[in-house]
PDB file of C-alpha atoms in Angstrom:
ATOM      1  CA  UNK A   6      75.862 -12.186 -32.034  1.00 89.00           C
ATOM      2  CA  UNK A   7      75.030 -13.892 -35.321  1.00 96.00           C
ATOM      3  CA  UNK A   8      77.003 -16.625 -37.034  1.00 96.00           C
ATOM      4  CA  UNK A   9      76.698 -18.429 -40.322  1.00 97.00           C
ATOM      5  CA  UNK A  10      78.557 -21.671 -40.869  1.00 97.00           C
ATOM      6  CA  UNK A  11      79.008 -23.424 -44.200  1.00 97.00           C
ATOM      7  CA  UNK A  12      79.513 -27.137 -44.764  1.00 96.00           C
ATOM      8  CA  UNK A  13      79.601 -29.634 -47.600  1.00 97.00           C
ATOM      9  CA  UNK A  14      82.645 -28.558 -49.565  1.00 96.00           C
ATOM     10  CA  UNK A  15      85.211 -30.984 -50.863  1.00 97.00           C
ATOM     11  CA  UNK A  16      86.663 -32.638 -53.935  1.00 98.00           C
ATOM     12  CA  UNK A  17      84.316 -33.579 -56.755  1.00 98.00           C
ATOM     13  CA  UNK A  18      84.950 -34.821 -60.277  1.00 98.00           C
ATOM     14  CA  UNK A  19      83.883 -32.817 -63.315  1.00 98.00           C
ATOM     15  CA  UNK A  20      80.273 -33.589 -64.138  1.00 98.00           C
ATOM     16  CA  UNK A  21      79.534 -34.593 -60.576  1.00 98.00           C
ATOM     17  CA  UNK A  22      77.341 -33.077 -57.879  1.00 98.00           C
ATOM     18  CA  UNK A  23      77.833 -31.499 -54.499  1.00 98.00           C
ATOM     19  CA  UNK A  24      75.477 -29.925 -51.974  1.00 98.00           C
ATOM     20  CA  UNK A  25      76.528 -27.048 -49.764  1.00 98.00           C
ATOM     21  CA  UNK A  26      74.684 -26.121 -46.589  1.00 98.00           C
ATOM     22  CA  UNK A  27      74.764 -23.006 -44.455  1.00 98.00           C
ATOM     23  CA  UNK A  28      73.114 -22.461 -41.114  1.00 98.00           C
ATOM     24  CA  UNK A  29      72.625 -19.166 -39.311  1.00 97.00           C
ATOM     25  CA  UNK A  30      72.382 -18.949 -35.536  1.00 96.00           C
ATOM     26  CA  UNK A  31      72.375 -16.430 -32.723  1.00 96.00           C
ATOM     27  CA  UNK A  32      70.454 -13.211 -32.188  1.00 95.00           C
ATOM     28  CA  UNK A  33      68.101 -13.669 -35.148  1.00 96.00           C
ATOM     29  CA  UNK A  34      64.624 -12.193 -35.414  1.00 96.00           C
ATOM     30  CA  UNK A  35      64.308 -12.785 -39.133  1.00 96.00           C
ATOM     31  CA  UNK A  36      66.433 -13.310 -42.213  1.00 97.00           C
ATOM     32  CA  UNK A  37      65.720 -11.583 -45.506  1.00 97.00           C
ATOM     33  CA  UNK A  38      68.026 -12.532 -48.347  1.00 98.00           C
ATOM     34  CA  UNK A  39      70.465 -15.414 -48.076  1.00 98.00           C
ATOM     35  CA  UNK A  40      73.046 -16.177 -50.683  1.00 98.00           C
ATOM     36  CA  UNK A  41      76.181 -17.830 -51.918  1.00 98.00           C
ATOM     37  CA  UNK A  42      79.263 -16.148 -53.301  1.00 98.00           C
ATOM     38  CA  UNK A  43      82.523 -17.662 -54.424  1.00 98.00           C
ATOM     39  CA  UNK A  44      86.124 -16.620 -54.778  1.00 98.00           C
ATOM     40  CA  UNK A  45      88.398 -18.488 -57.136  1.00 96.00           C
ATOM     41  CA  UNK A  46      92.198 -18.275 -56.813  1.00 91.00           C
ATOM     42  CA  UNK A  47      93.420 -14.902 -58.024  1.00 94.00           C
ATOM     43  CA  UNK A  48      89.914 -13.577 -58.584  1.00 96.00           C
ATOM     44  CA  UNK A  49      87.481 -11.346 -56.756  1.00 97.00           C
ATOM     45  CA  UNK A  50      84.533 -12.658 -54.785  1.00 97.00           C
ATOM     46  CA  UNK A  51      81.521 -13.039 -57.073  1.00 98.00           C
ATOM     47  CA  UNK A  52      77.824 -13.739 -56.728  1.00 98.00           C
ATOM     48  CA  UNK A  53      76.667 -17.305 -57.278  1.00 98.00           C
ATOM     49  CA  UNK A  54      73.021 -17.214 -56.200  1.00 98.00           C
ATOM     50  CA  UNK A  55      70.639 -15.509 -53.801  1.00 98.00           C
ATOM     51  CA  UNK A  56      67.209 -16.300 -52.417  1.00 98.00           C
ATOM     52  CA  UNK A  57      64.793 -13.981 -50.633  1.00 97.00           C
ATOM     53  CA  UNK A  58      62.564 -14.828 -47.684  1.00 96.00           C
ATOM     54  CA  UNK A  59      59.739 -15.297 -50.140  1.00 95.00           C
ATOM     55  CA  UNK A  60      61.729 -17.648 -52.324  1.00 96.00           C
ATOM     56  CA  UNK A  61      62.702 -15.392 -55.208  1.00 98.00           C
ATOM     57  CA  UNK A  62      66.020 -16.532 -56.639  1.00 98.00           C
ATOM     58  CA  UNK A  63      68.788 -15.002 -58.727  1.00 98.00           C
ATOM     59  CA  UNK A  64      71.736 -16.774 -60.316  1.00 98.00           C
ATOM     60  CA  UNK A  65      74.998 -15.894 -61.969  1.00 98.00           C
ATOM     61  CA  UNK A  66      74.835 -16.665 -65.682  1.00 98.00           C
ATOM     62  CA  UNK A  67      77.672 -19.146 -65.337  1.00 97.00           C
ATOM     63  CA  UNK A  68      75.678 -21.419 -63.000  1.00 98.00           C
ATOM     64  CA  UNK A  69      72.155 -21.097 -64.382  1.00 98.00           C
ATOM     65  CA  UNK A  70      70.669 -24.492 -65.130  1.00 97.00           C
ATOM     66  CA  UNK A  71      73.322 -26.293 -63.077  1.00 98.00           C
ATOM     67  CA  UNK A  72      73.045 -24.897 -59.542  1.00 98.00           C
ATOM     68  CA  UNK A  73      69.925 -24.575 -57.404  1.00 98.00           C
ATOM     69  CA  UNK A  74      69.603 -22.454 -54.284  1.00 98.00           C
ATOM     70  CA  UNK A  75      66.960 -23.253 -51.679  1.00 98.00           C
ATOM     71  CA  UNK A  76      66.278 -22.463 -48.051  1.00 98.00           C
ATOM     72  CA  UNK A  77      64.519 -23.712 -44.950  1.00 97.00           C
ATOM     73  CA  UNK A  78      63.198 -20.605 -43.219  1.00 96.00           C
ATOM     74  CA  UNK A  79      62.266 -22.425 -40.032  1.00 95.00           C
ATOM     75  CA  UNK A  80      65.828 -23.695 -39.691  1.00 96.00           C
ATOM     76  CA  UNK A  81      67.566 -20.493 -40.890  1.00 97.00           C
ATOM     77  CA  UNK A  82      69.400 -22.606 -43.434  1.00 98.00           C
ATOM     78  CA  UNK A  83      70.273 -22.146 -47.088  1.00 98.00           C
ATOM     79  CA  UNK A  84      71.484 -24.776 -49.519  1.00 98.00           C
ATOM     80  CA  UNK A  85      73.297 -24.806 -52.827  1.00 98.00           C
ATOM     81  CA  UNK A  86      72.828 -27.895 -54.976  1.00 98.00           C
ATOM     82  CA  UNK A  87      75.646 -27.986 -57.503  1.00 98.00           C
ATOM     83  CA  UNK A  88      75.192 -30.276 -60.500  1.00 98.00           C
ATOM     84  CA  UNK A  89      77.282 -30.856 -63.610  1.00 98.00           C
ATOM     85  CA  UNK A  90      80.198 -29.112 -61.934  1.00 98.00           C
ATOM     86  CA  UNK A  91      83.112 -27.848 -63.988  1.00 98.00           C
ATOM     87  CA  UNK A  92      86.748 -27.169 -63.096  1.00 97.00           C
ATOM     88  CA  UNK A  93      85.992 -23.443 -63.262  1.00 97.00           C
ATOM     89  CA  UNK A  94      83.582 -23.907 -60.338  1.00 98.00           C
ATOM     90  CA  UNK A  95      86.598 -24.474 -58.116  1.00 98.00           C
ATOM     91  CA  UNK A  96      86.541 -21.783 -55.449  1.00 98.00           C
ATOM     92  CA  UNK A  97      85.937 -20.995 -51.822  1.00 98.00           C
ATOM     93  CA  UNK A  98      82.179 -20.674 -51.409  1.00 98.00           C
ATOM     94  CA  UNK A  99      80.869 -18.163 -48.898  1.00 98.00           C
ATOM     95  CA  UNK A 100      77.404 -17.997 -47.389  1.00 98.00           C
ATOM     96  CA  UNK A 101      75.808 -14.680 -46.515  1.00 98.00           C
ATOM     97  CA  UNK A 102      72.644 -13.750 -44.663  1.00 98.00           C
ATOM     98  CA  UNK A 103      70.832 -10.429 -44.285  1.00 98.00           C
ATOM     99  CA  UNK A 104      69.686 -10.690 -40.683  1.00 97.00           C
ATOM    100  CA  UNK A 105      67.422  -8.602 -38.488  1.00 96.00           C
ATOM    101  CA  UNK A 106      68.290  -9.101 -34.821  1.00 96.00           C
ATOM    102  CA  UNK A 107      65.860  -9.006 -31.926  1.00 96.00           C
ATOM    103  CA  UNK A 108      67.251  -5.512 -31.295  1.00 94.00           C
ATOM    104  CA  UNK A 109      65.843  -4.593 -34.743  1.00 95.00           C
ATOM    105  CA  UNK A 110      69.296  -4.073 -36.191  1.00 95.00           C
ATOM    106  CA  UNK A 111      70.101  -5.245 -39.731  1.00 96.00           C
ATOM    107  CA  UNK A 112      73.349  -7.148 -40.169  1.00 96.00           C
ATOM    108  CA  UNK A 113      75.059  -8.577 -43.232  1.00 97.00           C
ATOM    109  CA  UNK A 114      76.736 -11.719 -41.942  1.00 98.00           C
ATOM    110  CA  UNK A 115      79.310 -13.812 -43.799  1.00 98.00           C
ATOM    111  CA  UNK A 116      80.605 -17.295 -43.160  1.00 97.00           C
ATOM    112  CA  UNK A 117      84.229 -18.391 -43.225  1.00 97.00           C
ATOM    113  CA  UNK A 118      83.838 -20.230 -46.497  1.00 97.00           C
ATOM    114  CA  UNK A 119      84.055 -23.813 -47.669  1.00 98.00           C
ATOM    115  CA  UNK A 120      86.412 -24.993 -50.389  1.00 98.00           C
ATOM    116  CA  UNK A 121      85.052 -26.733 -53.454  1.00 98.00           C
ATOM    117  CA  UNK A 122      87.578 -28.338 -55.770  1.00 98.00           C
ATOM    118  CA  UNK A 123      86.483 -29.763 -59.103  1.00 98.00           C
ATOM    119  CA  UNK A 124      89.146 -32.049 -60.481  1.00 97.00           C
ATOM    120  CA  UNK A 125      89.622 -35.513 -61.885  1.00 95.00           C
TER     121      UNK A 125
END
């Protein structure tokens, strides 16, 4: 009923930049919080950043000052601008959206993930 699809992952050198995008589509009445999580090899999935419908943001300490989350409410899209990336940012990045459907049902929807590799 509802899908989120990430894009923009790839290989980037340390100190470089990358921008991830995520679009939600389907049976969507509104979207509350959208966010990004990541899972590095051998580690659990962890919060990167979230943004509410009103634009309030939260960040993991490890990315504060380097990553910026933003969203386009009209397009049901969320972005993650990654600057000054480090090798430890290497992970699969997952998008999530807290969606209310037209049936007035709340869903927590996850994407399939996009791989970001930081390496020289």
